[in-house]
Coordinates of C-alpha atoms in Angstrom, one line a residue:
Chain A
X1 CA -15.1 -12.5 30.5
X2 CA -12.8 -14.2 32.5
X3 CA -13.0 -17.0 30.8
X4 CA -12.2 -15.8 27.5
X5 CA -9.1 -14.0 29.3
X6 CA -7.9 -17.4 30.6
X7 CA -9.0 -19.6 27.5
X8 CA -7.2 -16.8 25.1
X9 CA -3.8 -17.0 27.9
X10 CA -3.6 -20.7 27.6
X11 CA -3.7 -21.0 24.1
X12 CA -1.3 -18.1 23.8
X13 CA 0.8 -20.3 26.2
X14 CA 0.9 -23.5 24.5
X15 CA 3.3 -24.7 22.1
X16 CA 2.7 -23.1 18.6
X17 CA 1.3 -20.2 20.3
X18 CA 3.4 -17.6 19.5
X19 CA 4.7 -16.0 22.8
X20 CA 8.2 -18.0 22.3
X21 CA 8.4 -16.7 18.3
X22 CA 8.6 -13.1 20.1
X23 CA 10.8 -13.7 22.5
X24 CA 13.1 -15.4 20.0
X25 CA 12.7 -12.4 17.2
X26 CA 13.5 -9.8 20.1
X27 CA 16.3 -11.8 21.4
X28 CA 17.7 -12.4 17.7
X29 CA 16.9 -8.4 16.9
X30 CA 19.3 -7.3 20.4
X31 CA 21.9 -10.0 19.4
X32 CA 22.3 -8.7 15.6
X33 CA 22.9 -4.9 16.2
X34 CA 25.8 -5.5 18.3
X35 CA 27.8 -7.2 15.1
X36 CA 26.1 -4.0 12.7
X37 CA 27.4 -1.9 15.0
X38 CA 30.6 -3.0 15.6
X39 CA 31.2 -4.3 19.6
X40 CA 31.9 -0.8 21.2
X41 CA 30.5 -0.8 24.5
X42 CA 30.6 2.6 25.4
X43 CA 28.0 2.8 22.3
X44 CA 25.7 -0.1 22.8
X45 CA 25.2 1.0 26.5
X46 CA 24.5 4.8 24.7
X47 CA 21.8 3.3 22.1
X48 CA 20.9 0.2 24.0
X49 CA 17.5 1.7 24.7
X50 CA 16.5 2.6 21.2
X51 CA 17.4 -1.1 20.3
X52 CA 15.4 -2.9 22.7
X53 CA 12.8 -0.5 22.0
X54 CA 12.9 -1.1 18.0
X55 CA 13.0 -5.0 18.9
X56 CA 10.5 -5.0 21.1
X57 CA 8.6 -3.0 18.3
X58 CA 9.1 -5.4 15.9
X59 CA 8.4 -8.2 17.9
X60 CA 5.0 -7.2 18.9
X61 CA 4.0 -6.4 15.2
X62 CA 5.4 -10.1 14.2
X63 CA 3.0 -12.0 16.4
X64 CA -0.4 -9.3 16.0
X65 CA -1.8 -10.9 12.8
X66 CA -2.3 -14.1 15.0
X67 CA -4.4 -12.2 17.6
X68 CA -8.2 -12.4 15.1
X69 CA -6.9 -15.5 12.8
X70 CA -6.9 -18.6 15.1
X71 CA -10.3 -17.9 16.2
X72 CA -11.5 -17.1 12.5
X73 CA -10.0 -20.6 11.4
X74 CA -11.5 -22.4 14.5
X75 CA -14.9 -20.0 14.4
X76 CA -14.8 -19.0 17.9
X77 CA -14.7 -15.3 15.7
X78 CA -18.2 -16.0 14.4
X79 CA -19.3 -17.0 17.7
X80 CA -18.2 -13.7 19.5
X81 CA -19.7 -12.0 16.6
X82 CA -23.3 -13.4 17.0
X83 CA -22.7 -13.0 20.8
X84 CA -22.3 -9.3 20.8
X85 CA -25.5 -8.8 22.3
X86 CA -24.3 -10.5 25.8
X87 CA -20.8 -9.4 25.5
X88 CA -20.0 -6.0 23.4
X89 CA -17.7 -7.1 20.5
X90 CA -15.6 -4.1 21.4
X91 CA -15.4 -5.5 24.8
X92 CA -14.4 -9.0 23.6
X93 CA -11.4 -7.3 21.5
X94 CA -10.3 -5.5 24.8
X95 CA -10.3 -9.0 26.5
X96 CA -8.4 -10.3 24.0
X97 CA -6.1 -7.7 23.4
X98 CA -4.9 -8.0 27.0
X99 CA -4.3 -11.5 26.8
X100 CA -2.1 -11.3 23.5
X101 CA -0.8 -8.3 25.6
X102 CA 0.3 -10.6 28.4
X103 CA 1.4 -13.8 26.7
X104 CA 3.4 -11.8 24.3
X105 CA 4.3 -8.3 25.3
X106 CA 4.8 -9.3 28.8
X107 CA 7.0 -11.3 28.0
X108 CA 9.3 -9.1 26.1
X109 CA 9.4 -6.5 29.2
X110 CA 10.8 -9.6 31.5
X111 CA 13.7 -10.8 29.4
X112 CA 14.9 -6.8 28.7
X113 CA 17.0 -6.8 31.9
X114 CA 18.5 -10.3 30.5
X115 CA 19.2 -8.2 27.0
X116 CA 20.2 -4.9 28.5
X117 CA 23.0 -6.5 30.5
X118 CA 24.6 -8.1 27.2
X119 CA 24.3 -3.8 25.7
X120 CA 26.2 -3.3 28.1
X121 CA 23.3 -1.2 29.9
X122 CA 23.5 0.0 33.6
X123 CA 21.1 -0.3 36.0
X124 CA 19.5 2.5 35.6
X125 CA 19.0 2.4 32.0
X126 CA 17.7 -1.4 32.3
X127 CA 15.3 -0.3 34.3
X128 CA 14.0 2.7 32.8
X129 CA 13.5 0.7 29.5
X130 CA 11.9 -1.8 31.2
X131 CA 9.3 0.7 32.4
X132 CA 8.7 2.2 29.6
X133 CA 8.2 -1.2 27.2
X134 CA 6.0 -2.6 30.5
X135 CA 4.1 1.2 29.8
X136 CA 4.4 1.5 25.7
X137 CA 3.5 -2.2 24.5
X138 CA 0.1 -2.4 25.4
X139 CA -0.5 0.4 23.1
X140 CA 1.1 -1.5 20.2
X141 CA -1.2 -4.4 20.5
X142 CA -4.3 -2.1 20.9
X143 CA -3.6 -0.3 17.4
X144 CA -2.4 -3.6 16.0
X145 CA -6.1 -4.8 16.8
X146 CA -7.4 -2.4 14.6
X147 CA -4.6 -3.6 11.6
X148 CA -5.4 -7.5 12.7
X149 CA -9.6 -6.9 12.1
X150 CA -9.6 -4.8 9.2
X151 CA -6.6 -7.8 7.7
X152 CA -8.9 -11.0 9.2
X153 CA -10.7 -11.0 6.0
X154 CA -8.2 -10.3 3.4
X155 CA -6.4 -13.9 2.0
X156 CA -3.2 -12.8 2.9
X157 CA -2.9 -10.5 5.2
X158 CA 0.0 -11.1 7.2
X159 CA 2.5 -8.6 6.1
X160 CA -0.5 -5.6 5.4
X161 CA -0.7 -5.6 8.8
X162 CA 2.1 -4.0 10.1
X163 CA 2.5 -2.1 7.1
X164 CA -1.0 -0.6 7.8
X165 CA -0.2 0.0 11.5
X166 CA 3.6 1.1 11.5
X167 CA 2.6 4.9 10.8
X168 CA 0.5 4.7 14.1
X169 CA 3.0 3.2 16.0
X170 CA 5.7 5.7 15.6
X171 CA 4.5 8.1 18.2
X172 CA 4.7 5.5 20.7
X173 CA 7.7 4.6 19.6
X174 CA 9.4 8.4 19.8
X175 CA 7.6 8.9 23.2
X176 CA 8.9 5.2 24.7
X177 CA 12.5 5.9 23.4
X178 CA 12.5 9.6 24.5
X179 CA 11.2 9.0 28.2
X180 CA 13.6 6.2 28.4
X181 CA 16.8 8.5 27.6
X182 CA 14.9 11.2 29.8
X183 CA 15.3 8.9 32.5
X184 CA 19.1 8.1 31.9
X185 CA 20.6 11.5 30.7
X186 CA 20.7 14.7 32.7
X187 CA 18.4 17.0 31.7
X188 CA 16.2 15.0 29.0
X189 CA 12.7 15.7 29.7
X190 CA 11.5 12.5 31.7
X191 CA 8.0 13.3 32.9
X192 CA 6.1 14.7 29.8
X193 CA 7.0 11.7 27.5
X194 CA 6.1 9.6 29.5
X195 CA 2.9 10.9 30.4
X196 CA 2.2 10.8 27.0
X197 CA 3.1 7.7 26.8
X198 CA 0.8 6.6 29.3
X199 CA -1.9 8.7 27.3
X200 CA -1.1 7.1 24.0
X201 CA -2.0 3.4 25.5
X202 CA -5.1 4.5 27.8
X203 CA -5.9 6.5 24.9
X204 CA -6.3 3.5 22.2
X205 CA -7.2 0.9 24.9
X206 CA -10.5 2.8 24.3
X207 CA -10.4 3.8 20.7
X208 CA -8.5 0.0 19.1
X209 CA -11.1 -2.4 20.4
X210 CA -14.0 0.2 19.6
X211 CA -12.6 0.7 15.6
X212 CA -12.0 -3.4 15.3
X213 CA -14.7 -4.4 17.2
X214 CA -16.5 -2.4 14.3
X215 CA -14.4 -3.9 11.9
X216 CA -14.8 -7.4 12.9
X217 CA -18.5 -6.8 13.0
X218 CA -18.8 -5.7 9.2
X219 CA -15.9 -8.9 8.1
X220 CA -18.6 -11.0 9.2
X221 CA -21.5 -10.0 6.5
Chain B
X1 CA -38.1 11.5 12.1
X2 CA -39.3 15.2 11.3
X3 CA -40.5 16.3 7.1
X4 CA -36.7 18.6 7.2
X5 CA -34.8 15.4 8.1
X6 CA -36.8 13.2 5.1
X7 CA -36.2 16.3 2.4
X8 CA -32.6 16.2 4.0
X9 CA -31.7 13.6 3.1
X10 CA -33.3 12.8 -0.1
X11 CA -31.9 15.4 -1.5
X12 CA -28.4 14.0 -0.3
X13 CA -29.4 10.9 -1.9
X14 CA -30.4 12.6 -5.2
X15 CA -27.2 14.4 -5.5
X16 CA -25.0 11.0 -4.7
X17 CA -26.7 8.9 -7.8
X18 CA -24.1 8.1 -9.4
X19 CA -25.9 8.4 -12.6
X20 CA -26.4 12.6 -11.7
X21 CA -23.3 12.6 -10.2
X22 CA -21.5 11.7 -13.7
X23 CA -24.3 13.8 -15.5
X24 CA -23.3 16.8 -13.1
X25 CA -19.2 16.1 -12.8
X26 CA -19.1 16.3 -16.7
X27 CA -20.4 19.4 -17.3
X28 CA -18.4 21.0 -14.1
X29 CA -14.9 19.2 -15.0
X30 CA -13.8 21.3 -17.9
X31 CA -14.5 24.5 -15.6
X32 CA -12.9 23.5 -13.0
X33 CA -10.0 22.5 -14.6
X34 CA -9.8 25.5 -16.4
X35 CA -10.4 27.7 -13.2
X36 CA -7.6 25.4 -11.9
X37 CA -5.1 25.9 -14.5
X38 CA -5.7 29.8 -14.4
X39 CA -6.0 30.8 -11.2
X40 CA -2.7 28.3 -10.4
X41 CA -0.8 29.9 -12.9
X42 CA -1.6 33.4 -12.0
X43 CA -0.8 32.6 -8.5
X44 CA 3.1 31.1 -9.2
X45 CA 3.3 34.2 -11.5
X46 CA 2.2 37.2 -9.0
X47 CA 4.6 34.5 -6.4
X48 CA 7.6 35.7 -8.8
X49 CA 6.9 39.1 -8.7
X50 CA 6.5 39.3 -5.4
X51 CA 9.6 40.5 -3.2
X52 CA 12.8 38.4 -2.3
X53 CA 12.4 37.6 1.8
X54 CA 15.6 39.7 2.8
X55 CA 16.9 36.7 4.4
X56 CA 16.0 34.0 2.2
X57 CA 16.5 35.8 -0.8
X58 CA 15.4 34.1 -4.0
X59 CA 14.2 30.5 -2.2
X60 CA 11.6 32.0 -0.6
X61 CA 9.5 31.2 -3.9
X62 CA 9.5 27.9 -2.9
X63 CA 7.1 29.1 -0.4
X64 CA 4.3 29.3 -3.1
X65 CA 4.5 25.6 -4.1
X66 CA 5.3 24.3 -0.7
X67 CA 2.8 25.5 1.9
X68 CA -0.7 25.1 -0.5
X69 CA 1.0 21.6 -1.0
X70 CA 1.0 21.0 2.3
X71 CA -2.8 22.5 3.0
X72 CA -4.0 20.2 0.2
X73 CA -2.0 17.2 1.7
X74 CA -3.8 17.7 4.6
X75 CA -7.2 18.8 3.1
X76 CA -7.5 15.2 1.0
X77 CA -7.2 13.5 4.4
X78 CA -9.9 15.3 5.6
X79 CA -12.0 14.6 2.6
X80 CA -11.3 11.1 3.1
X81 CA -11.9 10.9 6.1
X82 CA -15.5 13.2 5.7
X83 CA -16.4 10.1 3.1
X84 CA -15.1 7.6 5.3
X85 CA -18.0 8.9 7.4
X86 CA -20.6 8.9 4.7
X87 CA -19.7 5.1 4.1
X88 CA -20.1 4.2 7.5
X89 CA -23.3 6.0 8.2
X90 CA -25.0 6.4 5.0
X91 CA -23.1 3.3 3.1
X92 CA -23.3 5.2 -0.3
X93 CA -21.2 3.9 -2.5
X94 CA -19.9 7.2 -3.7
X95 CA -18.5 8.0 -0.7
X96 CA -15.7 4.7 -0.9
X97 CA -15.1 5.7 -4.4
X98 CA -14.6 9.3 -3.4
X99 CA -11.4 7.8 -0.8
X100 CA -10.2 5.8 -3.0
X101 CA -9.6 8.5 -5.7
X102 CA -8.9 11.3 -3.3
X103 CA -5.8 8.9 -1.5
X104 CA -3.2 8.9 -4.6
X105 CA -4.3 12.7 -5.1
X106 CA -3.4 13.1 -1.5
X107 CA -0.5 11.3 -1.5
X108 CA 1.1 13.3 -4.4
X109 CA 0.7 16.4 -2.8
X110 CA 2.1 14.9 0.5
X111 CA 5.4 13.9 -2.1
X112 CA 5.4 17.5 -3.1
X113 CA 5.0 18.8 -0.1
X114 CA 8.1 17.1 0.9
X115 CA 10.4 17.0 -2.2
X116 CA 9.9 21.0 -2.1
X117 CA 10.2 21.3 1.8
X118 CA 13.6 19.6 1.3
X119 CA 14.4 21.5 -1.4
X120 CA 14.1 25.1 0.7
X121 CA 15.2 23.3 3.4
X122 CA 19.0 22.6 2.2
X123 CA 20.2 26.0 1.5
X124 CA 18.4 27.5 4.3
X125 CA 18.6 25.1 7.1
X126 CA 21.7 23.5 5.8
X127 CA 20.5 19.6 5.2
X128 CA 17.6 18.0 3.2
X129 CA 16.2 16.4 5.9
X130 CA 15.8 16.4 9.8
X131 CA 13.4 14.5 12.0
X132 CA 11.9 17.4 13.7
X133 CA 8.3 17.2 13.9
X134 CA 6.7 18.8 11.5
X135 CA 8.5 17.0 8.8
X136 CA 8.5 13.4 11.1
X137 CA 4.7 13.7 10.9
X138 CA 4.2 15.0 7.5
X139 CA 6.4 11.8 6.7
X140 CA 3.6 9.4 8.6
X141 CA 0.9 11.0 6.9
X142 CA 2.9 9.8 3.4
X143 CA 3.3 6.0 5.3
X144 CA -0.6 6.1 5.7
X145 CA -1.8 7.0 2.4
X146 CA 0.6 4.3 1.2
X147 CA -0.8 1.6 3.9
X148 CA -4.6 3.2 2.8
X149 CA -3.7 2.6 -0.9
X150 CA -2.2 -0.9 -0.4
X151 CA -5.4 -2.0 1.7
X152 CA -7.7 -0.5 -1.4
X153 CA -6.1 -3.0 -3.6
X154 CA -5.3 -6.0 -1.2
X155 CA -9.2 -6.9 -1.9
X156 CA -10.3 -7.4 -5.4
X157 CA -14.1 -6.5 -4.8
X158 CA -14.4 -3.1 -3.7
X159 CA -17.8 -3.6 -2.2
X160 CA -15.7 -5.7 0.8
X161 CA -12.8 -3.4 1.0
X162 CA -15.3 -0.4 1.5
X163 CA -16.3 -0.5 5.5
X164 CA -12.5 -1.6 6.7
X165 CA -10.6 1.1 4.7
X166 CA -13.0 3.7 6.1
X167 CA -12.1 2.6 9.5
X168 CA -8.9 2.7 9.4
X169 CA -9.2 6.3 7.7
X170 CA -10.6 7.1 10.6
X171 CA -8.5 5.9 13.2
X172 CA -5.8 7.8 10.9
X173 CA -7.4 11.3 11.3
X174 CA -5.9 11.8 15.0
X175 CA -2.6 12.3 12.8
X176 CA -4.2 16.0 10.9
X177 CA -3.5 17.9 14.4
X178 CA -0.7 16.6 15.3
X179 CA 0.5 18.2 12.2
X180 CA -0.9 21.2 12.2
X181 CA 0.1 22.0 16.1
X182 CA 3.3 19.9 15.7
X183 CA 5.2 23.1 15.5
X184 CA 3.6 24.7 18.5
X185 CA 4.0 21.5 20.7
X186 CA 7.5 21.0 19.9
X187 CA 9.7 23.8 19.1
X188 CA 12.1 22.1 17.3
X189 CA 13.4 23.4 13.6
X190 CA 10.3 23.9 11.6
X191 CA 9.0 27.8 11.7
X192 CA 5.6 27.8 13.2
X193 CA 2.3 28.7 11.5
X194 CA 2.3 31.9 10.4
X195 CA -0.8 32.3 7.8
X196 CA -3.3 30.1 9.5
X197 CA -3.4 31.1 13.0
X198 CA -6.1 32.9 15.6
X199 CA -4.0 36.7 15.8
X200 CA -4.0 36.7 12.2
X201 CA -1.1 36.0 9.4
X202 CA 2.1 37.3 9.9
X203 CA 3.5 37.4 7.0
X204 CA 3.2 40.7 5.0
X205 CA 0.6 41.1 2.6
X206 CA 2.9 41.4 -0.6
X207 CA 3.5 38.0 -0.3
X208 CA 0.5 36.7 1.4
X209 CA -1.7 37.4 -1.8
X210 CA 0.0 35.4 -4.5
X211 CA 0.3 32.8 -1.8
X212 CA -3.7 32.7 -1.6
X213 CA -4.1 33.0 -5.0
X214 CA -2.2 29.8 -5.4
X215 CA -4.1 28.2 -2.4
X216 CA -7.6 28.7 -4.4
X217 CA -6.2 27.5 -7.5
X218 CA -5.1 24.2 -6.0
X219 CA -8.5 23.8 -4.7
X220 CA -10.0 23.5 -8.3
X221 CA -7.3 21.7 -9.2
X222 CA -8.1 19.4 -6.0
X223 CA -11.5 18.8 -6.9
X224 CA -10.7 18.7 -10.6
X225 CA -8.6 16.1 -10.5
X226 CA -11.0 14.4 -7.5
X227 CA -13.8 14.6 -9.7
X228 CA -12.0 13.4 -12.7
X229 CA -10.6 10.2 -10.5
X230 CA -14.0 9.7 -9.1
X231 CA -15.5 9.4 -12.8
X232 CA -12.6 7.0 -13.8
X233 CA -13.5 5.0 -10.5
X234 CA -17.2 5.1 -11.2
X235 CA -16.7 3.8 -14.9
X236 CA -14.0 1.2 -13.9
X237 CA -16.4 -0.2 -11.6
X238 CA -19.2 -0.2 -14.2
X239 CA -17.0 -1.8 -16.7
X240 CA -15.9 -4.4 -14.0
X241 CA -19.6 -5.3 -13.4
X242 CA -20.6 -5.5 -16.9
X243 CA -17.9 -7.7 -17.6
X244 CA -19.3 -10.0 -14.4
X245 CA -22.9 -9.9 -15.9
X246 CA -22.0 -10.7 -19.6
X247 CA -20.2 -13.8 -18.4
X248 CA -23.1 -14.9 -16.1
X249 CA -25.6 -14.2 -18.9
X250 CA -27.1 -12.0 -22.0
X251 CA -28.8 -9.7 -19.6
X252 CA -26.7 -7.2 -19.0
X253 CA -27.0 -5.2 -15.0
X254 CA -28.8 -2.2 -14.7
X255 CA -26.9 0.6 -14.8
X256 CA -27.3 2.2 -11.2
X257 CA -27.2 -1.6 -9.4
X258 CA -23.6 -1.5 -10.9
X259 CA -22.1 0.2 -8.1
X260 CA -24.1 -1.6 -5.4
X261 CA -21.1 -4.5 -5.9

């Protein structure tokens, strides 16, 4: 268990890997809306949130079809499969999903301060987003597993992926973006987004690995 | 397992053979298409001579296309989703080609449901479209049928495509409340239920009746066109396997191992 964590954290790390592609994307996302936009900073610091958010977003979805298709080219995926009677496939997926979660979701949530300085973001703001994308992501990747095992068998599944998932993601997205102005703006509702926010991710950290360890199971036969 | 269990569910076996099933869907199709047509147009013609809404005036007819739309968008999910269940647990074949020909149906009345809802929505609310919540997640439910359709046909056996688009139906079935109580959770623009709802409609019977009428009409047109899609499926499927066995060989595949894939 531990050892898959570490094995799937390392390979996550490593050059090719992935984690950098996001962080690049992101960064690129942040640094584009400012020219769309026009370079008013009284309005990047007001939609500042709702950008990182969307390019965090993004991000994540970019790097999920990677999180099933190394270890079906390399048939570790077939191993875990036939293993499932010493280590639930569902469990193996949760694993998994929290070591994409930290070599490429983590990642995002530490360079927002970096971005939310050149929006022109206070303090404040920074770190409301911050809390929020540290809160919302995992959520992303754990419906994303669902989108990357039902896609692992399909040729080219790539773009299907977040095509499949984006309709599931939008709540988190509405929640993450509307706790993180609660937090800012006087009298935006702060707590009860983001309670359901926290509900969405605990909520399909249980339900994702389940429905794509079940998925993974049938790609196999 | 118990003799009620075995008799169970043979008999949900024998009504599944696809050969019965086209046996049985062809004699019912005409009728229900005709009960569709009838009771459909009845309905949109006791809608107009119902009274104007003293408010709305005239648009409130909109109301008789818009809200059974939006029930039936709702309703296909659900019968996906029910044979999403029956391919997972039972893994009869039926039951993938009964989601793959309810998701297009399902989707259409999701397009309805919006292109009239925008429709009312500019003369009384003023703008054709607003993210409140209702319409936000009416809006997702179109996205999914889309995403459920592109899966379908991103695999060219069907037998393959059956298990994983029944999963993800699945997992898409959390959206069907958040529609329904979307207007009770968040109190944005949308008017909240007022047929559907545990004190009983409140809207007056004059125009709750055509409003019904319509309602059951869409339903045989629902499993009219269902059925008819589900035959089409069936046949396309056959055809698709025949063609497979004539260019393996002169012996042509049995006729019920066709759907097997």
């Amino acid at each position: 268990m531990t050892a898959l964590l570490i094995r799937d954290v390392k390979l996550g790390l490593r050059a090719g890997g992935g984690a950098l592609i996001g962080i690049l994307f992101y960064l690129a996302v942040a640094a584009v809306t400012p020219f769309a936009m026009g370079p008013d900073l009284n309005l990047l610091a007001k939609i500042g949130p709702a950008i990182l958010w969307i390019g965090a977003l993004l991000a994540s979805l970019l790097g999920l079809e990677r999180l099933f298709q190394i270890d079906r080219e390399d048939g570790s995926l077939d191993l875990m499969v036939l293993n499932r009677h010493i280590m639930p496939l569902s469990f193996a997926v949760f694993i998994k999903c929290v070591a994409h979660w930290i070599t490429t979701g983590l990642p995002l949530v530490i360079v927002t301060p970096l971005l939310g300085l050149l929006l022109n973001m206070d303090g404040k703001a920074i770190g409301a987003t911050a809390l929020t994308l540290l809160i919302g992501t995992p959520a992303v990747t754990f419906i994303g597993a669902v989108g990357a095992a039902i896609a692992v068998s399909l040729p080219r599944g790539g773009l299907l992926v977040s095509v499949v998932i984006l309709p599931f993601v939008i709540p988190v997205l509405i929640f993450g973006v509307m706790a993180t102005f609660g937090a800012v703006v006087d009298g935006a509702p702060f707590k009860a987004p983001m309670l359901l926010l926290a509900a969405l991710t605990l909520f399909f950290a249980v339900l994702g690995p389940f429905a794509a360890g079940y998925a993974l199971k049938n790609a196999g036969d | 397992m118990n003799n009620k269990n075995i008799k169970k569910v043979g008999a949900l076996t024998a009504l599944a053979n696809p050969t019965r099933f086209m046996d049985l869907s062809g004699k019912l199709l005409p009728w229900l298409a005709l009960l569709a047509a009838l009771l459909t147009g009845v309905g949109l013609y006791l809608g107009w001579q119902a009274p104007e809404d003293y408010q709305q005036g005239i648009t409130v007819r909109i109301m008789y296309l818009h809200v059974p739309a939006a029930w039936f968008a709702m309703f296909s999910y659900t019968v996906m989703a029910l044979s999403a269940l029956g391919v997972l647990i039972w893994r009869h074949p039926l039951a993938d080609v009964s989601i793959r020909a309810a998701a297009p149906i399902g989707a259409a009345f999701t397009l309805l449901c919006l292109a009239t809802g925008s429709l009312w929505g500019r003369p009384m609310w003023g703008t054709y479209w607003v993210w409140d919540a209702r319409l936000t997640s009416v809006f997702v439910l179109l996205i999914m049928y889309f995403g459920i359709m592109a899966l379908q046909r991103a695999m060219e056996e069907p037998a393959r495509s059956a298990r994983p688009v029944a999963i993800l139906v699945l997992v898409g079935y959390i959206n069907i409340p958040i529609i329904k109580f979307s207007v009770d959770f968040w109190n944005t623009l949308h008017q909240p239920a007022s047929v559907i709802r545990l004190d009983g409609p409140t809207i007056h019977p004059s125009m709750l009746w055509p409003l019904l009428v319509v309602a059951v009409g869409f339903t045989f047109m629902f499993l009219a066109m269902h059925m008819a899609a589900m035959r089409n499926e069936v046949r396309r499927r056959r055809a698709a396997s025949l063609r497979k066995a004539g260019a393996r060989g002169k012996s042509s595949a049995p006729a019920t191992a066709v759907l097997e894939g």
